[in-house]
Short mmCIF file of C-alpha atoms in Angstrom, two decimals:
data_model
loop_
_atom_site.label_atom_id
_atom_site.label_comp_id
_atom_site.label_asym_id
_atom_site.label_seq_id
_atom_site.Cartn_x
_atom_site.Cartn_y
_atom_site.Cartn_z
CA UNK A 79 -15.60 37.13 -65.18
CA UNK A 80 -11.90 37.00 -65.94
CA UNK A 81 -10.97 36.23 -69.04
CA UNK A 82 -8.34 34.17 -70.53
CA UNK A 83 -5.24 34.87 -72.70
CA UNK A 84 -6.63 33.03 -75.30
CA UNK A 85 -10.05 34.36 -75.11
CA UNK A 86 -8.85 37.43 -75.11
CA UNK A 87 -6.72 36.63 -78.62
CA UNK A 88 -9.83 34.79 -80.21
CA UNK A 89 -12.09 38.05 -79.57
CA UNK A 90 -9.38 40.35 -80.74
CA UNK A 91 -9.23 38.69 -84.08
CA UNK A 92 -12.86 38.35 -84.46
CA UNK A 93 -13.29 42.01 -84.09
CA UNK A 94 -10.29 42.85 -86.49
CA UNK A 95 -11.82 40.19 -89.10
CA UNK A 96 -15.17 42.23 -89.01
CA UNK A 97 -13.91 45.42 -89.71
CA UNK A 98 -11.19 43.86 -92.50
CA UNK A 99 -14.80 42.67 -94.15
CA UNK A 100 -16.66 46.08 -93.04
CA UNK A 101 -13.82 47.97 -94.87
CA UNK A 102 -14.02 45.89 -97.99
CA UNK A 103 -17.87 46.43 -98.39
CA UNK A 104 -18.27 50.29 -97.83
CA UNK A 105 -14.97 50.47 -100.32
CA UNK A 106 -16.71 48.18 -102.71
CA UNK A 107 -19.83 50.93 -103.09
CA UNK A 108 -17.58 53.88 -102.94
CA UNK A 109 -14.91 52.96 -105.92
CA UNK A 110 -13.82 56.85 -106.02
CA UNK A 111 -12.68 56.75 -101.82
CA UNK A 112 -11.33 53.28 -103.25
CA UNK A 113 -9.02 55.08 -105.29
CA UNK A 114 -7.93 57.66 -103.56
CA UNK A 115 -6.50 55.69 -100.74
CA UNK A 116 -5.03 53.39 -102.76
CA UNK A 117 -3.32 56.70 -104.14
CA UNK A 118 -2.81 58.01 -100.60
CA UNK A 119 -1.09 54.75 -99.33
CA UNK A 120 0.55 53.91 -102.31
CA UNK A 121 1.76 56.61 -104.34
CA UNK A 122 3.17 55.30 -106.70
CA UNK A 123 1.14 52.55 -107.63
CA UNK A 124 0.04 54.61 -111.21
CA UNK A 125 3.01 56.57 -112.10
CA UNK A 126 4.78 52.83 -112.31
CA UNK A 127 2.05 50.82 -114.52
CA UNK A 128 2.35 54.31 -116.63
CA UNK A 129 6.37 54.43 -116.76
CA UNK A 130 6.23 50.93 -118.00
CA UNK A 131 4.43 51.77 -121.43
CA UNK A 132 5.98 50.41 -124.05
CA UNK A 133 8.22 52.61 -126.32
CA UNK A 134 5.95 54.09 -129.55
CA UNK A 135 2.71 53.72 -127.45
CA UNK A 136 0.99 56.97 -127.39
CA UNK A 137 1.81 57.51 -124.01
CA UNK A 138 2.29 61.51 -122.49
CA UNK A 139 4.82 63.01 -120.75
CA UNK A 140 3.67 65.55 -117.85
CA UNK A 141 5.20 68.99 -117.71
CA UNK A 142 4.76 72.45 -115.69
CA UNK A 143 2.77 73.42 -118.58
CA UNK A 144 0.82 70.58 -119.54
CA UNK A 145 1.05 67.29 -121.75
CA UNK A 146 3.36 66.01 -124.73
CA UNK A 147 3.05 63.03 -126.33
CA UNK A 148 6.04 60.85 -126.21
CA UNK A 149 8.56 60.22 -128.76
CA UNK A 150 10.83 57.46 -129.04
CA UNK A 151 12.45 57.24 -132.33
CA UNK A 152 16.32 56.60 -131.73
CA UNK A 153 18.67 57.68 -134.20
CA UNK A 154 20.85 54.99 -136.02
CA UNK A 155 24.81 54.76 -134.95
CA UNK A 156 27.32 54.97 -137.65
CA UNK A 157 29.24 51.69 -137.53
CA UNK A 158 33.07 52.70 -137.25
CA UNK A 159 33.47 55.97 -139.22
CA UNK A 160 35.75 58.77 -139.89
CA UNK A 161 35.81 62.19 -137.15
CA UNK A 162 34.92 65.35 -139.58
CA UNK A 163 34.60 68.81 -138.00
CA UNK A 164 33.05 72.04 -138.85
CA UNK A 165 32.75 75.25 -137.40
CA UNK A 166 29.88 77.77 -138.26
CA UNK A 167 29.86 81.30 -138.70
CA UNK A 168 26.49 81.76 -137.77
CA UNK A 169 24.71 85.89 -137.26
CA UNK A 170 24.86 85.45 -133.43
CA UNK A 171 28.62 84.13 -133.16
CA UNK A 172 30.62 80.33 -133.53
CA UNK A 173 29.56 77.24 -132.65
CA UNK A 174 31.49 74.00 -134.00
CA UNK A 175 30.71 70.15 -134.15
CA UNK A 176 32.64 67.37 -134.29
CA UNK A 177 30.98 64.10 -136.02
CA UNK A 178 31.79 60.69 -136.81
CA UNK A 179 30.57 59.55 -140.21
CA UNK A 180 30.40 56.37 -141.48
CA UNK A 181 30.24 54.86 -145.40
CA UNK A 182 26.41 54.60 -145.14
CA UNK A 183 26.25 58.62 -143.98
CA UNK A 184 25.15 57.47 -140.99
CA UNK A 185 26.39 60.12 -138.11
CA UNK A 186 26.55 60.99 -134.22
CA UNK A 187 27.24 64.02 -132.74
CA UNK A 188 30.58 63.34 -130.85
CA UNK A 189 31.43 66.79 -129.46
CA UNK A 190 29.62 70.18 -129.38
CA UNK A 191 31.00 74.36 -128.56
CA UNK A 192 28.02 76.99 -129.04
CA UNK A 193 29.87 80.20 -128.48
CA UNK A 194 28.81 84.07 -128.71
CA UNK A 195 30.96 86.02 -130.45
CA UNK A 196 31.54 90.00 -130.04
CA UNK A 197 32.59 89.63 -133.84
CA UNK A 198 29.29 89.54 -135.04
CA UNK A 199 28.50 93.60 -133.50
CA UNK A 200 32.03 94.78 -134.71
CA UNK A 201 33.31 94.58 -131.81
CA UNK A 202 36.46 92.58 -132.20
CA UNK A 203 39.98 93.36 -133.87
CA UNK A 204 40.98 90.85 -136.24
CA UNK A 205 43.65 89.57 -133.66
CA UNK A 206 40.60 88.79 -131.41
CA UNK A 207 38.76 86.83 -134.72
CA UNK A 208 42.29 84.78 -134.94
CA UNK A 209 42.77 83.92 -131.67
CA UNK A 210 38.96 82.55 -131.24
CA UNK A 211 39.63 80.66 -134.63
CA UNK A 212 42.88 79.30 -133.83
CA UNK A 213 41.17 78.08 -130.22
CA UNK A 214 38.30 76.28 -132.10
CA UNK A 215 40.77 74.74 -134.29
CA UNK A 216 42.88 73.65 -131.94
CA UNK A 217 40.21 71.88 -129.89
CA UNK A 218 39.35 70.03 -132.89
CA UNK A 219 42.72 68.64 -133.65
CA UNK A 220 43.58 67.73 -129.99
CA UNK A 221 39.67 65.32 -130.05
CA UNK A 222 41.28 63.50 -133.31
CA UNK A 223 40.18 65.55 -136.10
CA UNK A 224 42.44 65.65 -138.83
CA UNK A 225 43.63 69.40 -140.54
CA UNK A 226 41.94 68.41 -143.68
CA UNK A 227 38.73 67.45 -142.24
CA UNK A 228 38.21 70.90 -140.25
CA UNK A 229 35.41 72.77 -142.41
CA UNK A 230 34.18 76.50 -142.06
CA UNK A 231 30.74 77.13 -142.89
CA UNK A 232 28.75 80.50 -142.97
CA UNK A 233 25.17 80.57 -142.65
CA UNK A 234 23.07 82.44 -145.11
CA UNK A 235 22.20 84.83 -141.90
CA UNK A 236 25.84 86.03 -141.20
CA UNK A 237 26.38 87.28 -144.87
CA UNK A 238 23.69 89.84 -144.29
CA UNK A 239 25.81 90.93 -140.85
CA UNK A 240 28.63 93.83 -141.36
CA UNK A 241 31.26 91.74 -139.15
CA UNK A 242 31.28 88.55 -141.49
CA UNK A 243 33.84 89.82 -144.19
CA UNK A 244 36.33 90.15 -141.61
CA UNK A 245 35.84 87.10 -140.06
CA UNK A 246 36.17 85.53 -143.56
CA UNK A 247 39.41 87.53 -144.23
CA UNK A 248 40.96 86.27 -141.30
CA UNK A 249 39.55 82.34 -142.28
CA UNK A 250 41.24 82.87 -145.49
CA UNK A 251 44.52 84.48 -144.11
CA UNK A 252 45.09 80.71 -141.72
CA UNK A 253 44.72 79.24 -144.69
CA UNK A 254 41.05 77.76 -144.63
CA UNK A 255 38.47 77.40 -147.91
CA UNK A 256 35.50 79.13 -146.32
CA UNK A 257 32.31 77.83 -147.82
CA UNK A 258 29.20 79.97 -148.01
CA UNK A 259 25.26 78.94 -148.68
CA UNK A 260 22.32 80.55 -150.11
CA UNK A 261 19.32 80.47 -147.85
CA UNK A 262 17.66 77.94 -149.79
CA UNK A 263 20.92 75.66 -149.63
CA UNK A 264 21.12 76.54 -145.47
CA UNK A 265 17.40 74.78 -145.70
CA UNK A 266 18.04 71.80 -147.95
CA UNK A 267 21.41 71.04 -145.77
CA UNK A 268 19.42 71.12 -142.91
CA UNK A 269 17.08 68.76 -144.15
CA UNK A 270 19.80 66.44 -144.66
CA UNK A 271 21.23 66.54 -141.14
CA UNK A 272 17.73 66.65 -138.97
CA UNK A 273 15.12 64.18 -140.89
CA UNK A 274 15.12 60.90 -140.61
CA UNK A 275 14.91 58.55 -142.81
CA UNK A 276 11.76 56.85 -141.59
CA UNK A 277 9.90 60.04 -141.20
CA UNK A 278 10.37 61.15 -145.00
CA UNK A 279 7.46 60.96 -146.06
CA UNK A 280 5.08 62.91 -142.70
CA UNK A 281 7.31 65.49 -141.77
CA UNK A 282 9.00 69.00 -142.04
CA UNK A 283 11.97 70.89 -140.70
CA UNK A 284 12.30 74.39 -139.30
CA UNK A 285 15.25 75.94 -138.84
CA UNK A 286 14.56 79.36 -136.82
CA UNK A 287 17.80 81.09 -137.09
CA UNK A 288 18.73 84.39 -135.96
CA UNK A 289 19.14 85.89 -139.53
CA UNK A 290 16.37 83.92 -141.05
CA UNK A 291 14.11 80.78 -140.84
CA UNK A 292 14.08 77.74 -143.03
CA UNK A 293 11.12 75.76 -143.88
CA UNK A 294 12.20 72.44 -145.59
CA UNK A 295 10.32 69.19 -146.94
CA UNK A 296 11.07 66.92 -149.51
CA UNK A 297 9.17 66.69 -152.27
CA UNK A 298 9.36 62.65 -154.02
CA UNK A 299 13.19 62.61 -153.45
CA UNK A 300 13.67 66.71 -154.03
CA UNK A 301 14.40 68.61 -151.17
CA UNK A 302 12.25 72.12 -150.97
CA UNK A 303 13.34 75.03 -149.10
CA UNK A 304 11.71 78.34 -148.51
CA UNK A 305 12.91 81.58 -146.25
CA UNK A 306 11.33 83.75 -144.07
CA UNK A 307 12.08 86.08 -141.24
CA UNK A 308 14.86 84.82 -138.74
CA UNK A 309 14.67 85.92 -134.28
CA UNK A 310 16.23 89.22 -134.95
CA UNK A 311 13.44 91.16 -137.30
CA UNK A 312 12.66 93.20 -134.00
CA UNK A 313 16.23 94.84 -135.02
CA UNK A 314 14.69 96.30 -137.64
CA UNK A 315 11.06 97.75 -136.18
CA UNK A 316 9.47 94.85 -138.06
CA UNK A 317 5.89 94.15 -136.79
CA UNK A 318 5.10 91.04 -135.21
CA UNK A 319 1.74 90.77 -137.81
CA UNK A 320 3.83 91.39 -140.38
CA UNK A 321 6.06 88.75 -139.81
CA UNK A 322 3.54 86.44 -138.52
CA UNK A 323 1.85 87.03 -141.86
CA UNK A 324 4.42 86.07 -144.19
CA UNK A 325 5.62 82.89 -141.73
CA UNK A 326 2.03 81.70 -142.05
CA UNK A 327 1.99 82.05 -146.25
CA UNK A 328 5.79 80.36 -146.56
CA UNK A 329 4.32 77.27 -144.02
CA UNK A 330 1.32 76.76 -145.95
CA UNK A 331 3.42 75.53 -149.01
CA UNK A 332 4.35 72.38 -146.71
CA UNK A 333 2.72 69.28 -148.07
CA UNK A 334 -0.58 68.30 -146.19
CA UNK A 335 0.58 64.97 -145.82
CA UNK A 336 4.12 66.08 -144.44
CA UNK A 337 2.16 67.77 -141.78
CA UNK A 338 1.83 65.32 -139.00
CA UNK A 339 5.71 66.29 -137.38
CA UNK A 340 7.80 69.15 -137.62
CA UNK A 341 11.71 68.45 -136.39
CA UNK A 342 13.01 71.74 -135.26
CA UNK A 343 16.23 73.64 -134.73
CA UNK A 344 17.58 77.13 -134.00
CA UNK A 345 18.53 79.41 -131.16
CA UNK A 346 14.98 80.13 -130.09
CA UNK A 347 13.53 76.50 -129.87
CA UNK A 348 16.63 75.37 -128.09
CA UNK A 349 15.87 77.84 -125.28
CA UNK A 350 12.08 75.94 -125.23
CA UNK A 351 13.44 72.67 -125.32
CA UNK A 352 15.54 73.33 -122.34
CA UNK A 353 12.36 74.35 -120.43
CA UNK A 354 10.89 70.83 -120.90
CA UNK A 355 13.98 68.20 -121.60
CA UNK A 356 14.35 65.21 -120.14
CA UNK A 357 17.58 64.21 -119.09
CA UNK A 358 20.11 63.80 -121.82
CA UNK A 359 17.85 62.38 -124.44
CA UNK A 360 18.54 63.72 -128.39
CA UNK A 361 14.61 64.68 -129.26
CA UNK A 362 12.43 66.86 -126.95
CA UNK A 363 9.17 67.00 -128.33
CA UNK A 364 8.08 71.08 -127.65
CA UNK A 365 5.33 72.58 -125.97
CA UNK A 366 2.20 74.08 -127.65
CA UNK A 367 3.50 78.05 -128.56
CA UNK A 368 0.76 79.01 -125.96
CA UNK A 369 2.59 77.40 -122.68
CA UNK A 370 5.53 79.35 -123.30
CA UNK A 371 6.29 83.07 -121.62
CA UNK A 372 9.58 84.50 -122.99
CA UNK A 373 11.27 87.54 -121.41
CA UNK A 374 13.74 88.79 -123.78
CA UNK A 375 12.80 90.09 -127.08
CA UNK A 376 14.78 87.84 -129.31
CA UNK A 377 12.78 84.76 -127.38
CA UNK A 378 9.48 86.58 -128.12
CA UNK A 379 10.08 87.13 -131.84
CA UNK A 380 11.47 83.78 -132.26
CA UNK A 381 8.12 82.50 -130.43
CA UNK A 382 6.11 84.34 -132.90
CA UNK A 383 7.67 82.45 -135.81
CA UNK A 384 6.81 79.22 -133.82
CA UNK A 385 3.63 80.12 -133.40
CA UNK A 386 2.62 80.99 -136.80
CA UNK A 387 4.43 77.80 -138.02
CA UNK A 388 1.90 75.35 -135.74
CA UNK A 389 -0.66 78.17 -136.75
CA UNK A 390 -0.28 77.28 -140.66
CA UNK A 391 0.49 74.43 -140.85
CA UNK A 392 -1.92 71.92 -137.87
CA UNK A 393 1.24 70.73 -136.92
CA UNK A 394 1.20 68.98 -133.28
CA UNK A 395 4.38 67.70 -132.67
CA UNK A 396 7.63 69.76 -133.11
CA UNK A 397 10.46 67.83 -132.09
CA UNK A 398 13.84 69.84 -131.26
CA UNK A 399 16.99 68.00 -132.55
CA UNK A 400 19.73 68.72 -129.85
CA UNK A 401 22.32 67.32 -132.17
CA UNK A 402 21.39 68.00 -136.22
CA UNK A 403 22.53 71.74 -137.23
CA UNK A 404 22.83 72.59 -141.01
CA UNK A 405 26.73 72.37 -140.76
CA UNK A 406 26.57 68.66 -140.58
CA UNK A 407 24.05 68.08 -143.51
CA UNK A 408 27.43 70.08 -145.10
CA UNK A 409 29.19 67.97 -144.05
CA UNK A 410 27.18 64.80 -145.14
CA UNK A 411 27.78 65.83 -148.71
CA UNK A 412 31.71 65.55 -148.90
CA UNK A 413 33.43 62.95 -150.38
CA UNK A 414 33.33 59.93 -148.63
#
């Protein structure tokens, strides 16, 4: 029997409406095959609902080394403002900021150098030191920065290296006041630039410098400081136990209740927060101490300071600061 077109159509969509409802049935039993077709036809059906969460939510970030939980605090904006600038001496070489600052204090990183600097091994004549001053200065005043708001600032870790007093002699010969801090000042100045306001009262700082580390907290409204080993004890055949042991005893005197986050700075954790940044955003929350593997052996002693930090003190969430640096909590305490 021959059939017609329309027969033919009518069967044809019979058939294709029993196997729609087949489909639906065996899927119905088997929610796990569900799933993974949905998955394998639409792959992007989760990651959406999941990029949608809304900001503050406790919702995780995936990276090549596991989870971290989100964090979406965004900085205040200084309304107007004045451009300051500051360079630091620090024990590895220069780096220099430029900031605006408003009445309130309120501040954002507008421009940033991190430079190595052969000064630091004695390696440099003092015509080298003035022409890499002169070139930081000069950067400065071409942005906007005016001669009398260009500050130099050595760290507590470059007094303790041979090169600094001839860095400072040069500093002094152009003219420049060159400012120096105690350890415990570095700390409390770094305080001031990295914690915010709204986190006062449940977190810490770290500051893992190359001379030395900074532990910071503030106690009521006093700021507390404490220093222990910096990234380059390996220099001098220090043990990683030892160090590890005396990290651990400075960490412990952070508040219990300041524990929950740790905002964290330094040559060491900016090398981890590279590994796991997204985009250009200003806080990178760090991975665990475990999911990192460091080659070089400043990387490996700073990680050991990490580690015994989170060790001591419980402390899940270190957040790296990719603008704050001790320099600017200088500068916060000027004159307005």
């Amino acid at each position: 029997m021959r059939l017609t077109f329309a027969s033919k159509a009518i069967i044809a969509a019979i058939i294709l409406i029993g196997l729609y409802f087949g489909i639906r049935r065996f899927t119905a039993t088997n929610p796990e095959l569900a799933q993974s077709g949905r998955s394998a036809i639409d792959p992007v059906a989760d990651t959406t609902s999941r990029s949608n969460a809304p900001a503050g939510s406790s919702e995780t970030s995936a990276t090549g080394t596991g989870t971290r939980p989100a964090f979406a605090y965004e900085a205040p904006a200084p309304v107007d403002g004045k451009l300051k600038g500051v360079v630091e001496l620090g024990a590895s070489g220069f780096n220099s900021f430029i900031v605006r600052i408003d009445q309130n204090r309120t501040w954002k990183l507008e421009k940033a150098d991190f430079g190595n600097s052969l000064v630091m091994e004695n390696m440099a004549t003092d015509d080298d030191i003035r022409r890499g001053l002169k070139a930081y200065i000069a950067q400065m005043l071409d942005f906007g920065v005016g001669g009398r708001d260009i500050h130099f600032v050595v760290s507590s870790g470059a007094l303790k290296a041979e090169g600094t007093g001839k860095i400072v002699k040069v500093l002094k010969g152009l003219g420049y006041v060159v400012n120096t801090v105690t350890p415990e000042k570095e700390g409390v100045l770094g305080l001031r630039s990295v914690l915010p306001a709204s986190f006062s009262d449940r977190a810490f700082v770290a500051d893992i410098g190359s001379g030395n580390t900074k532990i910071s907290w503030l106690d009521g409204n006093q700021p507390r400081s404490v220093e222990t080993y910096g990234a380059k004890y390996f220099e001098k055949g220090t043990a990683d136990a030892a160090v590890a042991a005396e990290v651990k005893q400075k960490a412990t005197q952070v508040p219990a209740d300041l524990r929950a986050t740790c905002f964290i700075i330094g040559g060491v954790p900016f090398e981890m927060a590279k590994k796991v940044r997204k985009g250009k955003e200003r806080y990178t929350v760090l991975d665990a101490p475990s999911a990192y593997q460091l080659d070089n052996a400043k990387s490996k002693a700073g990680l050991n300071i990490y580690k015994s930090i989170a060790e001591a003190t419980g402390c899940q969430q270190f957040v790296f600061d990719w603008d704050a640096n001790f320099t600017i909590g200088y500068l916060l305490t000027l004159p307005k």
